[in-house]
GROMACS .gro file of C-alpha atoms in nm:
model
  359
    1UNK     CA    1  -6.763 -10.805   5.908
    2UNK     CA    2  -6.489 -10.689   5.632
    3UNK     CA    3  -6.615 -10.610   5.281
    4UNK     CA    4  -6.406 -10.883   5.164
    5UNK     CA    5  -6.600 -11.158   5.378
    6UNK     CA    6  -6.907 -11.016   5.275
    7UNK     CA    7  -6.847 -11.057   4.889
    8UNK     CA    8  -6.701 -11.386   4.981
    9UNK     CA    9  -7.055 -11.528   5.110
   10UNK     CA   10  -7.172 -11.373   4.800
   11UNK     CA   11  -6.989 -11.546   4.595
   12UNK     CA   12  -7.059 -11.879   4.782
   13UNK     CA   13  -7.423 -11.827   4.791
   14UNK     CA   14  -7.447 -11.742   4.436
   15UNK     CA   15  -7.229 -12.088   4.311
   16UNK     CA   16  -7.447 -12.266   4.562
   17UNK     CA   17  -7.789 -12.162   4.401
   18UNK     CA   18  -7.601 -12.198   4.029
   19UNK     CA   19  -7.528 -12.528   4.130
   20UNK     CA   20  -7.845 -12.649   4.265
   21UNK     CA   21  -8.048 -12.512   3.942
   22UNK     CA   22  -7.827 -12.689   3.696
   23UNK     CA   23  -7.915 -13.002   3.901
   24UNK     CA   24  -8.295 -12.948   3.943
   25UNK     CA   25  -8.303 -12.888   3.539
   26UNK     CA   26  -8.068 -13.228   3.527
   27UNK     CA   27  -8.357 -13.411   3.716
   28UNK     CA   28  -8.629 -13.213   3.508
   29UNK     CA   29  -8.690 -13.033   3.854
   30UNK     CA   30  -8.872 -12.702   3.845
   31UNK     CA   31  -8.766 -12.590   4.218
   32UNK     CA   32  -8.960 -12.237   4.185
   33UNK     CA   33  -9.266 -12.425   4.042
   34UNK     CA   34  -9.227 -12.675   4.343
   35UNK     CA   35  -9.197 -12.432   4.607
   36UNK     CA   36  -9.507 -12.251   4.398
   37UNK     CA   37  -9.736 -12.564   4.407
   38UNK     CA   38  -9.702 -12.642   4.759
   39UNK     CA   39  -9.765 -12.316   4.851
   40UNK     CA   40 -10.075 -12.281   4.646
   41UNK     CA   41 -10.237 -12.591   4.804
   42UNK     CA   42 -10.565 -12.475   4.942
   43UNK     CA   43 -10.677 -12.728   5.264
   44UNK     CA   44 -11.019 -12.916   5.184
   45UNK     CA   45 -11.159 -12.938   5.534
   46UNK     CA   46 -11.282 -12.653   5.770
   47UNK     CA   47 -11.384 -12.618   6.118
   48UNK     CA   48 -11.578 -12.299   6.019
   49UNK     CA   49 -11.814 -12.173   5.793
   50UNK     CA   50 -11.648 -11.874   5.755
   51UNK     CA   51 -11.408 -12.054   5.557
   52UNK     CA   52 -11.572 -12.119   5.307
   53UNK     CA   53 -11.475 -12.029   4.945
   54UNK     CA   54 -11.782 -11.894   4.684
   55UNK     CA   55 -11.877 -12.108   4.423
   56UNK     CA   56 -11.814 -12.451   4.597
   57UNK     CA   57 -11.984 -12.739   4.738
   58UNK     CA   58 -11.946 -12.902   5.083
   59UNK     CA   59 -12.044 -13.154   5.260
   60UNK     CA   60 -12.116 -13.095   5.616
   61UNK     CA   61 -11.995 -13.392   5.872
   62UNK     CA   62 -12.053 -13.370   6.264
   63UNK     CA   63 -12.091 -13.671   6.407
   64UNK     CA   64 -12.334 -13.650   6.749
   65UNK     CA   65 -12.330 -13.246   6.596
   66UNK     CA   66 -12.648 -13.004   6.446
   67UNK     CA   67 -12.542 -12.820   6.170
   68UNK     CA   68 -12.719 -12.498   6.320
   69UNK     CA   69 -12.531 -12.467   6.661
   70UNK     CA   70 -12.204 -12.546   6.438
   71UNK     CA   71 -12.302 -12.191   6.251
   72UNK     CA   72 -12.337 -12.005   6.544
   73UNK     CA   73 -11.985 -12.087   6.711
   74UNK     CA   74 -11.806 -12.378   6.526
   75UNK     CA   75 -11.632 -12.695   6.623
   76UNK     CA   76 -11.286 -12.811   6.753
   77UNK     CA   77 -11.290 -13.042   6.459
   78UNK     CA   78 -11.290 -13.038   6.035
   79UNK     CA   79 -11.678 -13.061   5.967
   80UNK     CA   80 -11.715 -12.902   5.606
   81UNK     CA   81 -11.551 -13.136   5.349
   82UNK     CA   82 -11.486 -12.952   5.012
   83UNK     CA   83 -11.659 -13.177   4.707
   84UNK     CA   84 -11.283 -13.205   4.465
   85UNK     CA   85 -11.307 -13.211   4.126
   86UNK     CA   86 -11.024 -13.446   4.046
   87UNK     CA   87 -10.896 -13.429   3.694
   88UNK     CA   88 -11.169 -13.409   3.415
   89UNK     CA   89 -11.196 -13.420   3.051
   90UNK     CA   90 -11.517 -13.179   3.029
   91UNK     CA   91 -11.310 -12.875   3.129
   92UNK     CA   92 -11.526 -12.539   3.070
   93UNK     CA   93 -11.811 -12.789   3.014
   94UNK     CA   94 -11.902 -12.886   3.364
   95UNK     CA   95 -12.314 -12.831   3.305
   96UNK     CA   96 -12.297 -12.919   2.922
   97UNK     CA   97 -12.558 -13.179   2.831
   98UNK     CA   98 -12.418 -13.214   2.451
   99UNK     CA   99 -12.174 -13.494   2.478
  100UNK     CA  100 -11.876 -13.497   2.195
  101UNK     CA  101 -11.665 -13.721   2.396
  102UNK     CA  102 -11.735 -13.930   2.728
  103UNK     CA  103 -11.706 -13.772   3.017
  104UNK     CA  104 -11.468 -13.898   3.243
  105UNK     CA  105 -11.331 -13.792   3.615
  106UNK     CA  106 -10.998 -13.961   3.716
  107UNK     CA  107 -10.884 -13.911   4.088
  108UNK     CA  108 -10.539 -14.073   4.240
  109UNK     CA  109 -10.559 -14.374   4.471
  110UNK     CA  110 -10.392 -14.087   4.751
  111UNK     CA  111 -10.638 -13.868   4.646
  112UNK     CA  112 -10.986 -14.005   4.665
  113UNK     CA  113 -10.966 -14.030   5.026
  114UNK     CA  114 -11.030 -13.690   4.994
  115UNK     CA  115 -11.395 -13.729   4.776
  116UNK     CA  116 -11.651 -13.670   5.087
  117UNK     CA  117 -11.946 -13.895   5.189
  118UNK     CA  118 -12.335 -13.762   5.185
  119UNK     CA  119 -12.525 -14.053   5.411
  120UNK     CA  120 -12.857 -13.906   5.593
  121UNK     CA  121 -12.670 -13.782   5.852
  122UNK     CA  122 -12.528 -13.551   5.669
  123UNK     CA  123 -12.542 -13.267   5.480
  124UNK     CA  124 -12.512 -13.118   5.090
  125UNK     CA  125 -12.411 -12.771   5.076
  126UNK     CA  126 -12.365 -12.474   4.832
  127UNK     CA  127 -12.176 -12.155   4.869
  128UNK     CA  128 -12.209 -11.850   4.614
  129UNK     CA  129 -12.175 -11.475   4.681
  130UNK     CA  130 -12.344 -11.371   4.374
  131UNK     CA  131 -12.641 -11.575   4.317
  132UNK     CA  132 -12.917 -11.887   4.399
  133UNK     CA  133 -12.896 -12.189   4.158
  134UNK     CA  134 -13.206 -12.155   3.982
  135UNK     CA  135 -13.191 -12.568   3.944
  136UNK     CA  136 -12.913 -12.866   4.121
  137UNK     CA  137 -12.754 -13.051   3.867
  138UNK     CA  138 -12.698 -13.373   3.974
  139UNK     CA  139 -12.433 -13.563   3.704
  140UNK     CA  140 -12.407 -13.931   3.798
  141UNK     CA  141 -12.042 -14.071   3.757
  142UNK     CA  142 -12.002 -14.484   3.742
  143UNK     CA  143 -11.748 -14.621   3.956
  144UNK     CA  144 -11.451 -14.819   3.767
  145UNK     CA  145 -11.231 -14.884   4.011
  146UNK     CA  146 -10.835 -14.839   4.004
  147UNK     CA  147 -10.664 -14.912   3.633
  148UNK     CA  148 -10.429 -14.709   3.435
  149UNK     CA  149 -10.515 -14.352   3.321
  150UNK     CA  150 -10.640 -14.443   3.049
  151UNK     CA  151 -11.060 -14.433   2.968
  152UNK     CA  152 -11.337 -14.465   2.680
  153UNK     CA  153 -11.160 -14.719   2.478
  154UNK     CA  154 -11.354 -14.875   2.212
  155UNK     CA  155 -11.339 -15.205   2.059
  156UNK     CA  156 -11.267 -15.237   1.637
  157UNK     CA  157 -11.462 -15.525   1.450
  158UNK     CA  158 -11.216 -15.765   1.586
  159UNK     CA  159 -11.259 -15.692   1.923
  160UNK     CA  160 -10.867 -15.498   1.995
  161UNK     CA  161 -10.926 -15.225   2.190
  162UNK     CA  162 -10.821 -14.855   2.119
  163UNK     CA  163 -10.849 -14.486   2.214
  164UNK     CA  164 -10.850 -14.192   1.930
  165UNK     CA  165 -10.562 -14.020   1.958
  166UNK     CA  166 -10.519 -13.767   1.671
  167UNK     CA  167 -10.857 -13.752   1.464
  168UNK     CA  168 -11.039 -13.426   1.472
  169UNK     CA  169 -10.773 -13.271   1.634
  170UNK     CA  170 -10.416 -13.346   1.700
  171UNK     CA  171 -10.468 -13.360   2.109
  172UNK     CA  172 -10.786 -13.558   2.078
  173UNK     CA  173 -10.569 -13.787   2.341
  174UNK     CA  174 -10.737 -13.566   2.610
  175UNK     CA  175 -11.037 -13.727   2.599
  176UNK     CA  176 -10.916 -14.024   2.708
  177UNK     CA  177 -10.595 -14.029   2.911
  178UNK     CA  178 -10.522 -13.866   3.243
  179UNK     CA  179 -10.297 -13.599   3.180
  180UNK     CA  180 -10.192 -13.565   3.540
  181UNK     CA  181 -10.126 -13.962   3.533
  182UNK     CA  182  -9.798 -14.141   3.442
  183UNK     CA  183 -10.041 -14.237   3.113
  184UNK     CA  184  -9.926 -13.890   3.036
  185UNK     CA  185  -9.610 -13.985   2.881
  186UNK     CA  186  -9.814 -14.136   2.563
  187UNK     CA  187  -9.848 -13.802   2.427
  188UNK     CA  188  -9.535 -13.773   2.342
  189UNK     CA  189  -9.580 -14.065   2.087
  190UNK     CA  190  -9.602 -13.940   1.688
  191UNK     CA  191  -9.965 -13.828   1.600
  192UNK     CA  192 -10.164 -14.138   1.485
  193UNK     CA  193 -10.539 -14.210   1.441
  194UNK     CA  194 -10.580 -14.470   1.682
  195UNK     CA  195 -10.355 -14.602   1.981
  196UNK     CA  196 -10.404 -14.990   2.036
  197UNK     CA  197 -10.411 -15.103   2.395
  198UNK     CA  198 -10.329 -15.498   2.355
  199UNK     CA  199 -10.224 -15.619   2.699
  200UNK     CA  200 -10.176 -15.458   3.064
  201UNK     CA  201  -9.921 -15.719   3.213
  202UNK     CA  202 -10.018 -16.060   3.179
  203UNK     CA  203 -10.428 -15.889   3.150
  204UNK     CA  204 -10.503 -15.931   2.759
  205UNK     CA  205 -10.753 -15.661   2.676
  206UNK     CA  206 -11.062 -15.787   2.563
  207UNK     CA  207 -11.414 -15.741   2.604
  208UNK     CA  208 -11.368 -15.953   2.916
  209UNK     CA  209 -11.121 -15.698   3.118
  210UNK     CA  210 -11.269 -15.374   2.993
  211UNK     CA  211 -11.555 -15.213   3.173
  212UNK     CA  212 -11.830 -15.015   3.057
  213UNK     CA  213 -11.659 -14.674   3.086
  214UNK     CA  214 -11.331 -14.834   2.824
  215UNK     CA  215 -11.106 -14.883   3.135
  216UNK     CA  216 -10.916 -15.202   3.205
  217UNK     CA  217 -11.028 -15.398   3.476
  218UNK     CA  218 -10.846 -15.648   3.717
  219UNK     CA  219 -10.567 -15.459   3.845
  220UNK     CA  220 -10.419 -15.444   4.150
  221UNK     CA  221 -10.477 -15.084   4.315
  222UNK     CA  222 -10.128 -14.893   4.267
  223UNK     CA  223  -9.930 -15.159   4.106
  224UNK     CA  224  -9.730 -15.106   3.784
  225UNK     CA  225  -9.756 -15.261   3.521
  226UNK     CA  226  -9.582 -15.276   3.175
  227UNK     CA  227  -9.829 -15.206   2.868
  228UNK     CA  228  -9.829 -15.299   2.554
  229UNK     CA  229  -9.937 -15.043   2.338
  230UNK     CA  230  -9.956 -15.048   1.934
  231UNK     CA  231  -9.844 -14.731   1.708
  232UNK     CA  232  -9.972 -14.843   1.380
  233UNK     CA  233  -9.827 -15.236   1.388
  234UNK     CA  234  -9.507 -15.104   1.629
  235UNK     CA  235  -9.548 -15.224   1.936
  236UNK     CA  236  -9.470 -14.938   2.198
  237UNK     CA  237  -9.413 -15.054   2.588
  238UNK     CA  238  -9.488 -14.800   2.887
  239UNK     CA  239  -9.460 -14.909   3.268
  240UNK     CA  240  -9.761 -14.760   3.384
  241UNK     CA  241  -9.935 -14.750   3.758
  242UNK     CA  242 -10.262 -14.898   3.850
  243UNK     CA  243 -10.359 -14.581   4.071
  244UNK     CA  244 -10.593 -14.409   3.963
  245UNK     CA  245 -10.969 -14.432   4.080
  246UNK     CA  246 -11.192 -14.420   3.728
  247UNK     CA  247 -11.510 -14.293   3.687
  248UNK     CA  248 -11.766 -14.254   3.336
  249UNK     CA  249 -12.063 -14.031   3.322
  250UNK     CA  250 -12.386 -14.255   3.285
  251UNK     CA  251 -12.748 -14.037   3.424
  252UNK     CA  252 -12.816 -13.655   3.497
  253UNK     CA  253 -13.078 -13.524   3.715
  254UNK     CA  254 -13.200 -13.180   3.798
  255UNK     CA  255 -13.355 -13.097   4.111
  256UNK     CA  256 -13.477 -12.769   4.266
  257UNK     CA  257 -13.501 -12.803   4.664
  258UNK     CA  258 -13.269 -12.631   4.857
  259UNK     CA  259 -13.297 -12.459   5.247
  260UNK     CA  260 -13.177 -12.155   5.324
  261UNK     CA  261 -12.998 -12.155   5.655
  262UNK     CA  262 -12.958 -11.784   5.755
  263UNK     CA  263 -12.582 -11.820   5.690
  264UNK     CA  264 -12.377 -11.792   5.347
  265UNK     CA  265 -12.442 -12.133   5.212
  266UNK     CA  266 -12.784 -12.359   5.132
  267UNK     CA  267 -12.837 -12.679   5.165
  268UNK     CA  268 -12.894 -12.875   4.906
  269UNK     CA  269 -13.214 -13.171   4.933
  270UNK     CA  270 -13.076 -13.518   4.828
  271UNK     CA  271 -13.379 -13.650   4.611
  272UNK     CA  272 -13.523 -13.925   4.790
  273UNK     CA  273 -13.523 -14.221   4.445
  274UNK     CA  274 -13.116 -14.159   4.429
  275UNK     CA  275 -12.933 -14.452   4.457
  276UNK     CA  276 -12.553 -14.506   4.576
  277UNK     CA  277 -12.348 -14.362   4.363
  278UNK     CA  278 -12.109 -14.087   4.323
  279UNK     CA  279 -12.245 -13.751   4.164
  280UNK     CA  280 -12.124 -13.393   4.018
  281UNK     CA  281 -12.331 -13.166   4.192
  282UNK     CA  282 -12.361 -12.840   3.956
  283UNK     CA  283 -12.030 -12.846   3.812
  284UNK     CA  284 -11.832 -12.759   4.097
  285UNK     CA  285 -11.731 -13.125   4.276
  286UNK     CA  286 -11.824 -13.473   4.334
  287UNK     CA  287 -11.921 -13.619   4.640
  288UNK     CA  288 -12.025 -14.019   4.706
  289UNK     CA  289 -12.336 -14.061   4.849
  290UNK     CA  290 -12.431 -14.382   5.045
  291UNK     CA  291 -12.825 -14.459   5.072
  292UNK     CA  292 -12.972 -14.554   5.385
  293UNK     CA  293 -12.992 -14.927   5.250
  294UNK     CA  294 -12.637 -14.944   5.191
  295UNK     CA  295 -12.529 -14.726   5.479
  296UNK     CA  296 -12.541 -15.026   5.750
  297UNK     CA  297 -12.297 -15.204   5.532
  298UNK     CA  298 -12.075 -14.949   5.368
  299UNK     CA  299 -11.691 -14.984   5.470
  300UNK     CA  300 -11.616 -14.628   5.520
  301UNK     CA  301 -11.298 -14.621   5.284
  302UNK     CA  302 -11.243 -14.479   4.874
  303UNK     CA  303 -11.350 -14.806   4.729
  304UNK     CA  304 -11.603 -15.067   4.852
  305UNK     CA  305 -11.693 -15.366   4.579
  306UNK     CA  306 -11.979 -15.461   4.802
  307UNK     CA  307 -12.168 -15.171   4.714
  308UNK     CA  308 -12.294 -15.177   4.361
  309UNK     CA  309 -12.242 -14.826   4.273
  310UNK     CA  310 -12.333 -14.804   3.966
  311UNK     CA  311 -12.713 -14.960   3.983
  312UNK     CA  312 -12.877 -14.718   3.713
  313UNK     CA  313 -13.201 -14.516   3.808
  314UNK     CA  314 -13.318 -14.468   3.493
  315UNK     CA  315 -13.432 -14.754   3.290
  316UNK     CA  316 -13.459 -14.823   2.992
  317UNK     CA  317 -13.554 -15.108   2.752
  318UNK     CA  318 -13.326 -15.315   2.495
  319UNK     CA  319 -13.436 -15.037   2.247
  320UNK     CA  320 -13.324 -14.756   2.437
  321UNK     CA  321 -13.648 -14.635   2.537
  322UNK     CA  322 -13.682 -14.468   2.911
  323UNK     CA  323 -13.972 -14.721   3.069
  324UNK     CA  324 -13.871 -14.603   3.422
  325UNK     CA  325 -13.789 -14.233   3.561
  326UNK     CA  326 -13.810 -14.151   3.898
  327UNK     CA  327 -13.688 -13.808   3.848
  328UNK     CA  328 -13.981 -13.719   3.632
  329UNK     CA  329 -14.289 -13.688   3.842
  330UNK     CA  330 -14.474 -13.672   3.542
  331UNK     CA  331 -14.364 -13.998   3.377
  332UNK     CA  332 -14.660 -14.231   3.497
  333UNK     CA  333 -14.909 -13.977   3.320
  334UNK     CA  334 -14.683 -13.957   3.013
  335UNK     CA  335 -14.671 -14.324   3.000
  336UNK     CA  336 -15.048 -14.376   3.050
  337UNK     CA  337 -15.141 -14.080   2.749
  338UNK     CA  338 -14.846 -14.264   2.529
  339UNK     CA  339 -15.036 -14.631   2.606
  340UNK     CA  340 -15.400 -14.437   2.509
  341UNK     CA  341 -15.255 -14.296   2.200
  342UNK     CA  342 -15.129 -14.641   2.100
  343UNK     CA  343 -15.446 -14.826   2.155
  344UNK     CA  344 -15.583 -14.506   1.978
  345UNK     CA  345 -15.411 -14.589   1.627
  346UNK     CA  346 -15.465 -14.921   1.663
  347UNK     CA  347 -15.808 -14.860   1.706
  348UNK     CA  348 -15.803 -14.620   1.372
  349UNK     CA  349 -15.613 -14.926   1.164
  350UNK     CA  350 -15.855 -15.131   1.250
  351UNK     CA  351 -16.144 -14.956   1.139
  352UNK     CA  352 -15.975 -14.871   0.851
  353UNK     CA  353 -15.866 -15.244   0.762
  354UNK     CA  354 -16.255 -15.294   0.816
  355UNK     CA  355 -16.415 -15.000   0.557
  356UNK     CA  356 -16.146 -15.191   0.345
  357UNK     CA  357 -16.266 -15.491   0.338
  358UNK     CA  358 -16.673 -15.376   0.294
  359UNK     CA  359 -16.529 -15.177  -0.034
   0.00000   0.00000   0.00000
């Protein structure tokens, strides 16, 4: 091939690539940062346990299988399921128990497919190549259901719901929208105080259609919706999709049973009084865990209304005080010495009362 045809190609190549970059940044199209992501996306399922990564938990999922002959020469089949994180507004906080802002995990509707199930059949593991847990945290998540990325609103005396956007700190926002959502496009509004929330569609939002965790309830899994937000008294409107799968912090538990399994993992005891629920085990991922009561009736798929998922363990009464803690094996003595200390003063006031009355 002549010189000339070679510099021609050149040339061509070089107006091709020109061409195609001043499109991609037309589009708002990173093509390097594309190619980059896809590249860098790490599978969540393994067939051995030699794939596993340090510093992660797994779930471990044979059906008919035992966990033991799987470790000695694997399956034909994905049987370790990698706990995801989703996105999360506790970053760098994952074990913090001081709580600043709610804590909130939000995972796309074609994501949480992907959050792995812990019935009795299966089993909770931990990977680390530089140390043993010294105690499980267990974080318990409540389950929301698919809305907008948007959490922890808060009602005002008269009852209009908003999230802080700019308070403290001009990104407060972070706290409470999904920055990896299509809610992300509200930071780009001017830095107010508060950002008013007034209707989602033809859903007013009220006391009514918000949940517990300051979501808006009612919507139709991975429908959009146009939303009437308030800058000040400026209405603002954002079409925004009903796809991703909320959940709210509500109970933490700490546990300290784990097996060894002669391998490069433990496994990690469930503790027999948990409940259904989904739960952040140690900071690394969540996983959903079906008890044997629900397990007969559980659907198998990312959502299931029939299961009440967030039925608390803890209880407490309308004062706030714990009267119920299965986690703490020593709460039935605490609450018997607290009763005999009671009946204690009462016993002192009323002598008391009575060298009173003989003065």
């Amino acid at each position: 091939m002549s010189r000339r045809k070679i510099l021609l190609i050149i040339v061509i190549v070089v107006i091709v690539l020109a061409v195609a970059g001043v499109v991609a940044t037309f589009l708002g199209i990173d093509l390097f940062a594309t190619v980059s992501g896809e590249a860098s996306k790490q599978p969540d399922s393994y067939s051995s346990v030699d794939a596993l990564k340090s510093g992660k938990a797994y779930v471990w999922h044979h059906d008919g299988g035992d966990i033991e002959k799987d470790l000695k020469k694997g399956a034909d089949e994905s049987i370790f399921f990698t706990c995801i994180t989703g996105d999360y507004n506790f970053k760098n906080e994952e074990l913090g128990e001081e709580i600043e802002y709610p804590r909130s995990i939000w995972v796309s509707s074609d994501t949480d497919n992907r959050i792995p199930t812990v019935t009795y059949k299966d089993k909770l593991i931990y990977v680390s190549s530089t140390e043993v847990p010294q105690e499980i945290v267990f974080e318990r998540f409540a389950d929301y259901g698919y809305s907008i990325g948007i959490s922890n609103m808060e009602a005002d005396m008269g009852g209009h719901y908003y999230i802080t956007f700019a308070d403290v700190d001009d990104d407060d926002y972070k706290y409470f929208i999904d920055l990896n959502s299509d809610a992300s496009q509200l930071t780009e509004l001017t830095a107010i105080t508060r950002l008013y929330l007034d209707k989602v569609g033809d859903v007013k939002v009220d006391e009514e259609h918000v949940s517990d965790g300051g979501t808006v309830m009612g919507l139709k899994k991975d429908k959009a919706y146009t939303c009437e937000f308030y800058t000040g008294t400026y209405y603002q409107d954002f079409n925004l999709t009903a796809n991703i799968h909320c959940f709210g912090s509500m109970e933490r538990f700490i546990n300290y049973d784990y097996e060894f399994m002669h391998s490069n993992f433990i496994v990690i005891d469930i503790p027999e009084y948990f409940k259904s629920g989904y739960y952040f085990v140690n900071g690394v991922g969540l996983f959903r865990y079906v008890s044997d009561g629900d397990a007969g009736k559980y659907n198998g798929k990312s959502y299931d209304a029939a299961i009440d998922w967030n039925d608390p363990i803890i209880l407490y009464d309308e004062d706030g005080v714990v009267i119920y803690d299965p986690s703490d094996p020593d709460f039935e003595e605490k609450q018997q010495e607290q009763k005999a200390q009671e009946i204690e003063e009462k016993s002192d006031k009323g002598d008391e009362s009575i060298d009173d009355g003989n003065e």
